[in-house]
mmCIF file of C-alpha atoms in Angstrom:
data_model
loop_
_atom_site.group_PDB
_atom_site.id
_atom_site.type_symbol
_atom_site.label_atom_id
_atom_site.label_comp_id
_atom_site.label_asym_id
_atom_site.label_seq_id
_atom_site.Cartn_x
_atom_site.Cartn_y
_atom_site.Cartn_z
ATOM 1 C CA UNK O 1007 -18.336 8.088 -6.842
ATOM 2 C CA UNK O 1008 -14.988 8.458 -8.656
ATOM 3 C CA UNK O 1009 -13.062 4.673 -7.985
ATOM 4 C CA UNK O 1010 -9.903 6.926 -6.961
ATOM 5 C CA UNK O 1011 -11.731 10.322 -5.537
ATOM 6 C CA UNK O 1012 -9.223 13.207 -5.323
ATOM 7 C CA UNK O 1013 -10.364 14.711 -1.045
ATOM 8 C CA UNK O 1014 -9.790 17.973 0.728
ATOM 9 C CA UNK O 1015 -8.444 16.704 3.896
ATOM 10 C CA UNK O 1016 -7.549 20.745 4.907
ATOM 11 C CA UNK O 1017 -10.917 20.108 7.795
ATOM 12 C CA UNK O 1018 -8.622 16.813 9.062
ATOM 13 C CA UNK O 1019 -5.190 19.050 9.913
ATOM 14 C CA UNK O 1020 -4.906 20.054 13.167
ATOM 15 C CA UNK O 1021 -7.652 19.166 14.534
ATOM 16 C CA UNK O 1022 -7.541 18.082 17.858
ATOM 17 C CA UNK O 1023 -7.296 14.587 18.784
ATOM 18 C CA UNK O 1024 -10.615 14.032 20.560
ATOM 19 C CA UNK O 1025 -12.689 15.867 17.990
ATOM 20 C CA UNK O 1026 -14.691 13.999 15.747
ATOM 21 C CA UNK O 1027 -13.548 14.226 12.047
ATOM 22 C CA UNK O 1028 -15.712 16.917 10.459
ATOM 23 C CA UNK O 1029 -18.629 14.832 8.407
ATOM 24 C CA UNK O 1030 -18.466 15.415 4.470
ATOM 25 C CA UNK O 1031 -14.572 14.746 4.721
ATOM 26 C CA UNK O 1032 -14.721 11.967 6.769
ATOM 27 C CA UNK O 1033 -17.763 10.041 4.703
ATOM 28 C CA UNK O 1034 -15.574 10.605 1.367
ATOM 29 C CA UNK O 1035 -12.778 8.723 3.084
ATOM 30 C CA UNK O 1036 -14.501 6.349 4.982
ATOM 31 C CA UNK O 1037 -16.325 5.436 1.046
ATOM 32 C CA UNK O 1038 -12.940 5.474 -0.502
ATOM 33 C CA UNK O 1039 -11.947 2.861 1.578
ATOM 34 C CA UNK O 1040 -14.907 0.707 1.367
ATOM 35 C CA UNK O 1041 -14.366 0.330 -2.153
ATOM 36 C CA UNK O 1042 -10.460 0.804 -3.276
ATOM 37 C CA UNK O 1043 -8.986 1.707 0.106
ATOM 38 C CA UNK O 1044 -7.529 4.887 -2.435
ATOM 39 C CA UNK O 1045 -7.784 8.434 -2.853
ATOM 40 C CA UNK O 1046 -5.952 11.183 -3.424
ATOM 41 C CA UNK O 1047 -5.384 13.949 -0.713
ATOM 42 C CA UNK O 1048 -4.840 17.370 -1.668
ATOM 43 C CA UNK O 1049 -5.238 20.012 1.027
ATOM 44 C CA UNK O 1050 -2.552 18.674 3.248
ATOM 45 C CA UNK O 1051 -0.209 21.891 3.175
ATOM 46 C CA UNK O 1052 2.436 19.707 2.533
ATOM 47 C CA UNK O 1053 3.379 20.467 -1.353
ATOM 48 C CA UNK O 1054 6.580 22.449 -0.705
ATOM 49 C CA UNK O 1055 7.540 19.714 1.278
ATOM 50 C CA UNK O 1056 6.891 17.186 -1.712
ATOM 51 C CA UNK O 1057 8.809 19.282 -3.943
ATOM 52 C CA UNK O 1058 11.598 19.339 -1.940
ATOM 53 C CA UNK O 1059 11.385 16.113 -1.712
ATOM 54 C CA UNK O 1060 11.728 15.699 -5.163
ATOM 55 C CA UNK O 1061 14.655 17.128 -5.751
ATOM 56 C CA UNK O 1062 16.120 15.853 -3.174
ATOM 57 C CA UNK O 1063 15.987 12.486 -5.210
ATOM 58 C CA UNK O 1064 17.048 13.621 -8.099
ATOM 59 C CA UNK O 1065 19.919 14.974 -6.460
ATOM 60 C CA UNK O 1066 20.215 11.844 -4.978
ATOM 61 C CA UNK O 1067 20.243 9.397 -7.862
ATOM 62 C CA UNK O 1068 22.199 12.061 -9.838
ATOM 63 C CA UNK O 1069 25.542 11.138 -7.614
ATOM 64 C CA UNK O 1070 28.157 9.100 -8.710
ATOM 65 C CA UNK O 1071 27.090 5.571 -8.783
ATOM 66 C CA UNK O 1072 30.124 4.442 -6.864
ATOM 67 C CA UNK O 1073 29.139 7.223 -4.242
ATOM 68 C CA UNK O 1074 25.896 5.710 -4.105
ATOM 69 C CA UNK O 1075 27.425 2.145 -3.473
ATOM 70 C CA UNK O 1076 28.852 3.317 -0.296
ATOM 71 C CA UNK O 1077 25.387 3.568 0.848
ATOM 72 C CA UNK O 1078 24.517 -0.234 0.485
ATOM 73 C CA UNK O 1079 21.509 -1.272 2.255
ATOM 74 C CA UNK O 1080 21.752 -2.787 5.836
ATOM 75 C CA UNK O 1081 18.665 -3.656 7.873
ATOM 76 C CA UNK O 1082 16.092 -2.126 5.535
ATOM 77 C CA UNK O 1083 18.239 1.115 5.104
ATOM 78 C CA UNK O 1084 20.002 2.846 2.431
ATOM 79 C CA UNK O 1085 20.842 2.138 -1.109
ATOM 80 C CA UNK O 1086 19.848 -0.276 -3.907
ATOM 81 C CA UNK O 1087 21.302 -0.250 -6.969
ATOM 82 C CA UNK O 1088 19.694 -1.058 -10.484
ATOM 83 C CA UNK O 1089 17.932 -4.168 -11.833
ATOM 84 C CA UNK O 1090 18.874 -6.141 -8.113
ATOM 85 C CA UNK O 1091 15.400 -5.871 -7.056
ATOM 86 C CA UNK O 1092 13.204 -7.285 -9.975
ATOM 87 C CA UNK O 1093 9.789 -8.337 -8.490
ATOM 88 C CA UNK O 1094 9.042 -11.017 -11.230
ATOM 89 C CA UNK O 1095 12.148 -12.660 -13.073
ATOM 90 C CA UNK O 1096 8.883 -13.899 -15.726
ATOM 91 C CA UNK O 1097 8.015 -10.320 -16.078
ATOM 92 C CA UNK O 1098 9.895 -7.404 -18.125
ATOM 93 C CA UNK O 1099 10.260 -4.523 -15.803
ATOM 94 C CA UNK O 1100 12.228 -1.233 -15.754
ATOM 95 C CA UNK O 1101 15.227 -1.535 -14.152
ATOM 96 C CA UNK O 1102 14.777 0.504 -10.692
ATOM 97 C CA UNK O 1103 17.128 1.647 -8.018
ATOM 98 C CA UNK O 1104 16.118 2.867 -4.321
ATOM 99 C CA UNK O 1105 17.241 4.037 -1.190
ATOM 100 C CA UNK O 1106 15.060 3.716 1.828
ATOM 101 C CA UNK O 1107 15.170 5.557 5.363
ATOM 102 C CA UNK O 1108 13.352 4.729 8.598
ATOM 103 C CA UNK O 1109 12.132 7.164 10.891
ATOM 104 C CA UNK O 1110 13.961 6.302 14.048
ATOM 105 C CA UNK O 1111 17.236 4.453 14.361
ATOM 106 C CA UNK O 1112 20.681 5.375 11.978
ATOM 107 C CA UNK O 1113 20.365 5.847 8.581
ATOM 108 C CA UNK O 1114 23.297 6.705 5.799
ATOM 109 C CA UNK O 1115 23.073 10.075 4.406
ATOM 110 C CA UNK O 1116 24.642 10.760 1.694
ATOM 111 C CA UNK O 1117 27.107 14.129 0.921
ATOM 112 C CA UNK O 1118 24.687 15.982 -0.278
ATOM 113 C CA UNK O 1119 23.930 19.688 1.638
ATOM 114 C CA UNK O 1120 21.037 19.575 3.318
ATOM 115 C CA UNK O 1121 19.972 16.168 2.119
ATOM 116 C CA UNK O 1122 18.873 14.504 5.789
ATOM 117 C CA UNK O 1123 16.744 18.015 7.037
ATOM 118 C CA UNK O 1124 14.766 17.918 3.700
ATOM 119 C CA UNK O 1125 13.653 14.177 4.026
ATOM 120 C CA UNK O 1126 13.621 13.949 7.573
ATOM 121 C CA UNK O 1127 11.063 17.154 7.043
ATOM 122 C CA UNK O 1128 8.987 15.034 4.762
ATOM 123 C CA UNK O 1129 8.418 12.152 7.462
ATOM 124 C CA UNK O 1130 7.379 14.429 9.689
ATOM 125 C CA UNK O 1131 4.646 16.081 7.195
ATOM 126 C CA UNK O 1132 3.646 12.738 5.361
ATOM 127 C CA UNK O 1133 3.120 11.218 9.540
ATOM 128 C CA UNK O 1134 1.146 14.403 10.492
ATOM 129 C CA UNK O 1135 -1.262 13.127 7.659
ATOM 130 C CA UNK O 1136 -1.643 10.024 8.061
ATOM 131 C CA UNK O 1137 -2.067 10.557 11.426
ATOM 132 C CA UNK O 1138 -4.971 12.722 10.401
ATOM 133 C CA UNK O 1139 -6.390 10.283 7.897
ATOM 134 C CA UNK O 1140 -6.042 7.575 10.623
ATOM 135 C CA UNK O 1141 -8.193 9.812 13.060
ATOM 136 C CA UNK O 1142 -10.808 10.196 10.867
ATOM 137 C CA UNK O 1143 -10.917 6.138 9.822
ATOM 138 C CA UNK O 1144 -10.905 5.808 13.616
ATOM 139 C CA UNK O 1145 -14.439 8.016 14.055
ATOM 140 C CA UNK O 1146 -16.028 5.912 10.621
ATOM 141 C CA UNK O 1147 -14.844 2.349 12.326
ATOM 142 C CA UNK O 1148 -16.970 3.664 15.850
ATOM 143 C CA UNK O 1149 -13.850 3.700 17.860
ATOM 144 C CA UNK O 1150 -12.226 6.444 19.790
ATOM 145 C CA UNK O 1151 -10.700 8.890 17.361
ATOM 146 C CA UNK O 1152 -6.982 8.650 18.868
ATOM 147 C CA UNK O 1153 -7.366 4.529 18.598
ATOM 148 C CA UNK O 1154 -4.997 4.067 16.137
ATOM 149 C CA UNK O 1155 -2.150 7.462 17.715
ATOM 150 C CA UNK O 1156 -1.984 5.153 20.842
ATOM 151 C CA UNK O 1157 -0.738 2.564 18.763
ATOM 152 C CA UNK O 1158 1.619 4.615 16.695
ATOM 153 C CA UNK O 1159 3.597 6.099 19.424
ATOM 154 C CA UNK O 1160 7.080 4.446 18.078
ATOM 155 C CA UNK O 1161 5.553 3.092 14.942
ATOM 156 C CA UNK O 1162 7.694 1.415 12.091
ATOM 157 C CA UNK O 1163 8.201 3.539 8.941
ATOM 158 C CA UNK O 1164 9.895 4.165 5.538
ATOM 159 C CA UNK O 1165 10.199 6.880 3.089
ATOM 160 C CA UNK O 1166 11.646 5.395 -0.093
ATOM 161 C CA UNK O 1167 12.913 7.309 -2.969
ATOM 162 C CA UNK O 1168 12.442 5.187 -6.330
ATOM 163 C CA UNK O 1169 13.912 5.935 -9.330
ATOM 164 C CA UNK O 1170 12.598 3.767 -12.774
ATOM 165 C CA UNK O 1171 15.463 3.699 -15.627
ATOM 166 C CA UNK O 1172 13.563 3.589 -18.830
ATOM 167 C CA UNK O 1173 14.548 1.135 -21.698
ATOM 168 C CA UNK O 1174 16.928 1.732 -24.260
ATOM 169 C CA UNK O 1175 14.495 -0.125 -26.650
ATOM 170 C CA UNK O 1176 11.821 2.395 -25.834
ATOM 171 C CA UNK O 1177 9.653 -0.314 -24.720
ATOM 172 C CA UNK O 1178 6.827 0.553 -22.209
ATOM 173 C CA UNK O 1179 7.255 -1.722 -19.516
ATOM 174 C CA UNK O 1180 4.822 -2.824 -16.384
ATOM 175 C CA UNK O 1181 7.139 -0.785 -13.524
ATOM 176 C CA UNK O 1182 5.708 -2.936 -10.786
ATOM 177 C CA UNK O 1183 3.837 -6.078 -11.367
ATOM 178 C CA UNK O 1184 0.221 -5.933 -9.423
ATOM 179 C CA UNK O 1185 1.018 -6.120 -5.316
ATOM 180 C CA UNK O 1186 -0.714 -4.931 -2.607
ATOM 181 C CA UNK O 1187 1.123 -2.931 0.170
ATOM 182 C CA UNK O 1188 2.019 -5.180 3.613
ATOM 183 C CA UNK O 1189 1.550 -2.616 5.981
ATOM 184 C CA UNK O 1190 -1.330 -0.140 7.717
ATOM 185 C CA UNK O 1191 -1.493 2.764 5.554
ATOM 186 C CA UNK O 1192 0.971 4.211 2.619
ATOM 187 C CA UNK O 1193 1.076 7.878 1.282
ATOM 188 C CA UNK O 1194 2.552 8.217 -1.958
ATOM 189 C CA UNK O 1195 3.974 11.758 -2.895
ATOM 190 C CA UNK O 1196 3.223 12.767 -6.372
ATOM 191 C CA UNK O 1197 5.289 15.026 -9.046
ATOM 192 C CA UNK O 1198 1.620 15.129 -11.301
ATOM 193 C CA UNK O 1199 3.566 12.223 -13.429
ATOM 194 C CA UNK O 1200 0.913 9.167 -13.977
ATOM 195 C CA UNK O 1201 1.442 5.088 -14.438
ATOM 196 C CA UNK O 1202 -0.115 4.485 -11.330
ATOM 197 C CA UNK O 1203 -3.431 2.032 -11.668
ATOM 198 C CA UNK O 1204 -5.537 0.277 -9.365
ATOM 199 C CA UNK O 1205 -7.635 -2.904 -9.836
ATOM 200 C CA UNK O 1206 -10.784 -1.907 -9.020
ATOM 201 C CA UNK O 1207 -12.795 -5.152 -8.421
ATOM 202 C CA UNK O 1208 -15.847 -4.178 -10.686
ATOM 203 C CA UNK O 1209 -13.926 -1.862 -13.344
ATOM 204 C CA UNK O 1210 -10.889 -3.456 -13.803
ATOM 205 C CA UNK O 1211 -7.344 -1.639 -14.109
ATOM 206 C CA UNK O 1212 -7.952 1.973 -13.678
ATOM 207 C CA UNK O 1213 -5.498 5.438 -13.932
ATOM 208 C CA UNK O 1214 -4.872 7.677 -10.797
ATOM 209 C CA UNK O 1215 -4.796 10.886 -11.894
ATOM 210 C CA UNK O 1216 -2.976 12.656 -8.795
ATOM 211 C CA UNK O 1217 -2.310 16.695 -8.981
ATOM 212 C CA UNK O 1218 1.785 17.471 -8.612
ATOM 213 C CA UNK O 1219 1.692 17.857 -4.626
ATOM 214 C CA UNK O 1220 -0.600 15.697 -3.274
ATOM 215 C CA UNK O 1221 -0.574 12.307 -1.417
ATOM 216 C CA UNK O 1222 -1.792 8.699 -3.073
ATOM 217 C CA UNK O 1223 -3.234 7.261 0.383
ATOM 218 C CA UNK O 1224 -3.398 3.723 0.242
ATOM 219 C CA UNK O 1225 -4.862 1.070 2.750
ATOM 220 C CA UNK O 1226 -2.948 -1.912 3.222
ATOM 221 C CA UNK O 1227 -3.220 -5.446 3.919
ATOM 222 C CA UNK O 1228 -2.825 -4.871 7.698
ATOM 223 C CA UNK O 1229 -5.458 -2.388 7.891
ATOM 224 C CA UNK O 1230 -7.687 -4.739 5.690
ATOM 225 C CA UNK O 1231 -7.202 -7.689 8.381
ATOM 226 C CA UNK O 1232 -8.058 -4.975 10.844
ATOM 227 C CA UNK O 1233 -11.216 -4.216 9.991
ATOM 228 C CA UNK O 1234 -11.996 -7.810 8.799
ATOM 229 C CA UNK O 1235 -11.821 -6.702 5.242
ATOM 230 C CA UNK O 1236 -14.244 -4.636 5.232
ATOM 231 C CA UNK O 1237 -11.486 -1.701 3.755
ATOM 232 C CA UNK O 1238 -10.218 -2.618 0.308
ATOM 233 C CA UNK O 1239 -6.208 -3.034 -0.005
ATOM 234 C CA UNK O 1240 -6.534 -3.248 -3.599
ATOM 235 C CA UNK O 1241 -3.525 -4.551 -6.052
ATOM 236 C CA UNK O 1242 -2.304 -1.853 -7.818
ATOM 237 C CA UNK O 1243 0.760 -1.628 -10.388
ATOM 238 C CA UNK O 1244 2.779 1.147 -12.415
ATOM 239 C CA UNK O 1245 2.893 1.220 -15.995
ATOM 240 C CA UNK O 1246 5.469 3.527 -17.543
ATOM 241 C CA UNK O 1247 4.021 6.382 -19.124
ATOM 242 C CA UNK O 1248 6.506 8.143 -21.163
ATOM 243 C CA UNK O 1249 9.956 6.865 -21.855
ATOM 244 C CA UNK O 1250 11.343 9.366 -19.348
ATOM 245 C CA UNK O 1251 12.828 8.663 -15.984
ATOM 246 C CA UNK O 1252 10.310 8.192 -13.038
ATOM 247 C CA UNK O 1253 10.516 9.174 -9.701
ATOM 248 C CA UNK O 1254 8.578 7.766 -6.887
ATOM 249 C CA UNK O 1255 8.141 8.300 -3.109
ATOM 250 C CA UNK O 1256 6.299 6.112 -0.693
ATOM 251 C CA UNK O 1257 6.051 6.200 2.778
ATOM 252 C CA UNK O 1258 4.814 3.214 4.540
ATOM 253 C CA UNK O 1259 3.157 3.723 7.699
ATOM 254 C CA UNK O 1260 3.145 1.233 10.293
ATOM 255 C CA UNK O 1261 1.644 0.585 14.262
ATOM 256 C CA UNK O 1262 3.944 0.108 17.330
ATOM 257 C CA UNK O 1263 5.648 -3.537 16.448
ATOM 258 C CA UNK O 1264 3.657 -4.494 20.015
ATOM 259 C CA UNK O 1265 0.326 -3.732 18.833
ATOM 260 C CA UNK O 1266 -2.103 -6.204 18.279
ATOM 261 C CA UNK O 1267 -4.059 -6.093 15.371
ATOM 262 C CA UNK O 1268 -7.269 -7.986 15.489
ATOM 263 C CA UNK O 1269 -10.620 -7.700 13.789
ATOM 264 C CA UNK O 1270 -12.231 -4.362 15.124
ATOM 265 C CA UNK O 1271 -16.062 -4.640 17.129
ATOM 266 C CA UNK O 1272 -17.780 -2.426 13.996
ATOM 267 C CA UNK O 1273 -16.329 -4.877 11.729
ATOM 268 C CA UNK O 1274 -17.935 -8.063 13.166
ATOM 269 C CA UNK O 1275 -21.661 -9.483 12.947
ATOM 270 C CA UNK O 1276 -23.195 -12.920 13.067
ATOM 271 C CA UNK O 1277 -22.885 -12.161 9.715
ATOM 272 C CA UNK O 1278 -19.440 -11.168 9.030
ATOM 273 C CA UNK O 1279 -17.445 -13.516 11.716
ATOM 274 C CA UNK O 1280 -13.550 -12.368 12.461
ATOM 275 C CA UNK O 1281 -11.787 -13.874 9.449
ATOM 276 C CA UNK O 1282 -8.301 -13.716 11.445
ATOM 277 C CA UNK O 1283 -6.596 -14.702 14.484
ATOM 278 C CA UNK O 1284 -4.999 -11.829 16.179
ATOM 279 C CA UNK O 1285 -1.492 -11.446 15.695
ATOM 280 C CA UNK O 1286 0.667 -8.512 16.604
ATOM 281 C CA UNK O 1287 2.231 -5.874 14.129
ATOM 282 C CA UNK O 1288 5.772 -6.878 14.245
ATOM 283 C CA UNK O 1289 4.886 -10.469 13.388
ATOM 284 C CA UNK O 1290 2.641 -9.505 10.672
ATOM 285 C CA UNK O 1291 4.956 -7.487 8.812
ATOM 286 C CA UNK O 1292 8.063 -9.848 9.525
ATOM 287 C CA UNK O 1293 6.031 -12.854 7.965
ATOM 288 C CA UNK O 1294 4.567 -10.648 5.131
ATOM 289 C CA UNK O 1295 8.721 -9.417 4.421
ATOM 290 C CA UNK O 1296 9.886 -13.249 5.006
ATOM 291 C CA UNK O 1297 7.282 -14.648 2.441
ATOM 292 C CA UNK O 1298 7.505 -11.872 -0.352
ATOM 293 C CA UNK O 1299 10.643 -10.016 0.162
ATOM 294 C CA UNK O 1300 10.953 -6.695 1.331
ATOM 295 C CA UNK O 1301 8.478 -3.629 0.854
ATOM 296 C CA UNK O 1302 7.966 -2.829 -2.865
ATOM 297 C CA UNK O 1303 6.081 0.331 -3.089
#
């Protein structure tokens, strides 16, 4: 099996809640996560949204920078500007501004026409599939297949749009140094430009090739406490490619702050005792934020 296996989800969308996921598409993504907790999903029927999407950022970081400034990030919203967010003083990385939105509450939008429909339109497509890719994990893990929707009815998430500077030395730096991501499940849109890698535990650092238009889906460390580690969140990083600019968009996908995430039935044997004390979303993600800063993508 490829380490990073690009999947038709098309079977997954629209399907209705209490159907079981259809069986070839739901083994490949059950045995993605098993072993990277990646793959690539392409038959979403999200693309144009992605594209728009795109350019939307571009747009974005194309503005003024004192425009952008005005947008300054307050409670895990709006704008960052360059080089303020290194990950690693002890390790050269490309300077990289973002601006993040959440999915409920205010956010600052910036004067740009139609800006706020074209992102807001991108939440509601990237949620739609992972709310499909979470159905189907709930059928693999033996649970009910809306398990993880009834937990998600106000979840916590963020679209960020990331934007890599690259060196005037021409230098190819490590974007990202190797992190996993905090939260449940991530969906990264892709433009078809690579750096992405994963470490896969047997193979080492390996490439994601991703078609322009498709999703990166990505377990993290929440889900991996979930199901008692038996899905991967595996470190990943971003190498710069080319000495171009690089866009990025993640969207971070997390339960109801209430829920309580604790190691699932199908995930628990005399043989594999729970390795975690229950604890509930919120506090999970506001210890993971507290001990290694906020979200990095």
């Amino acid at each position: 099996m490829d380490p990073v296996p690009i999947i038709d989800i098309g079977p997954l969308i629209g399907s209705p809640m209490g159907v079981a996921t259809p069986d070839a598409t739901g083994a490949a993504i059950h045995e993605a996560c098993l072993d990277t907790g990646f793959f690539v999903a392409v038959g979403h029927g999200c693309a144009e949204h992605i594209a728009a999407t795109f350019d939307a950022a571009h747009r974005f970081f194309d503005l003024p920078q004192a425009t952008k400034e005005t947008l300054a990030m307050v409670d895990r919203r709006g704008y960052v500007p360059l080089e303020r967010d290194r990950l690693d003083p002890g390790l050269h990385a490309s300077p990289m501004e973002y601006y993040d939105l959440a999915l409920d509450g205010e956010n600052p939008w910036p004067p740009i026409e139609g800006f706020a429909a074209v992102l807001q339109a991108h939440q509601d497509a990237a949620l739609g599939v992972a709310a499909a890719v979470l159905r189907s994990l709930a059928v693999s893990l033996e649970l009910d297949p809306a398990f993880f929707a009834d937990r998600m009815r106000t979840p916590q998430c963020f679209l960020r749009l990331m934007h890599y500077v690259p060196e005037p030395d021409g230098r190819t730096p490590v974007l990202t140094h190797p992190h996993t991501d905090y939260g449940a499940i991530t969906l990264l849109a892709t433009d078809g430009v690579g750096g992405l890698e994963v470490e896969h535990p047997r193979l080492g650092w390996l490439p994601v090739e991703a078609p322009a238009g498709s999703f990166i889906v990505n377990l993290g460390d929440m889900l991996a406490r979930w199901t008692n580690l038996r899905y991967a969140s595996t470190p990943h990083r971003v190498l710069a490619p080319t000495h171009t600019d690089r866009y990025s968009i993640p969207f971070f996908v997390n339960p109801d702050p209430a829920t309580v995430v604790e190691c699932l039935p199908s995930c628990v044997s005399v043989d594999r005792p729970p390795r975690f004390e229950p604890v509930t979303a919120g506090e999970f993600l506001a210890k993971r934020i507290a001990d290694g800063g906020y979200m990095r993508g």
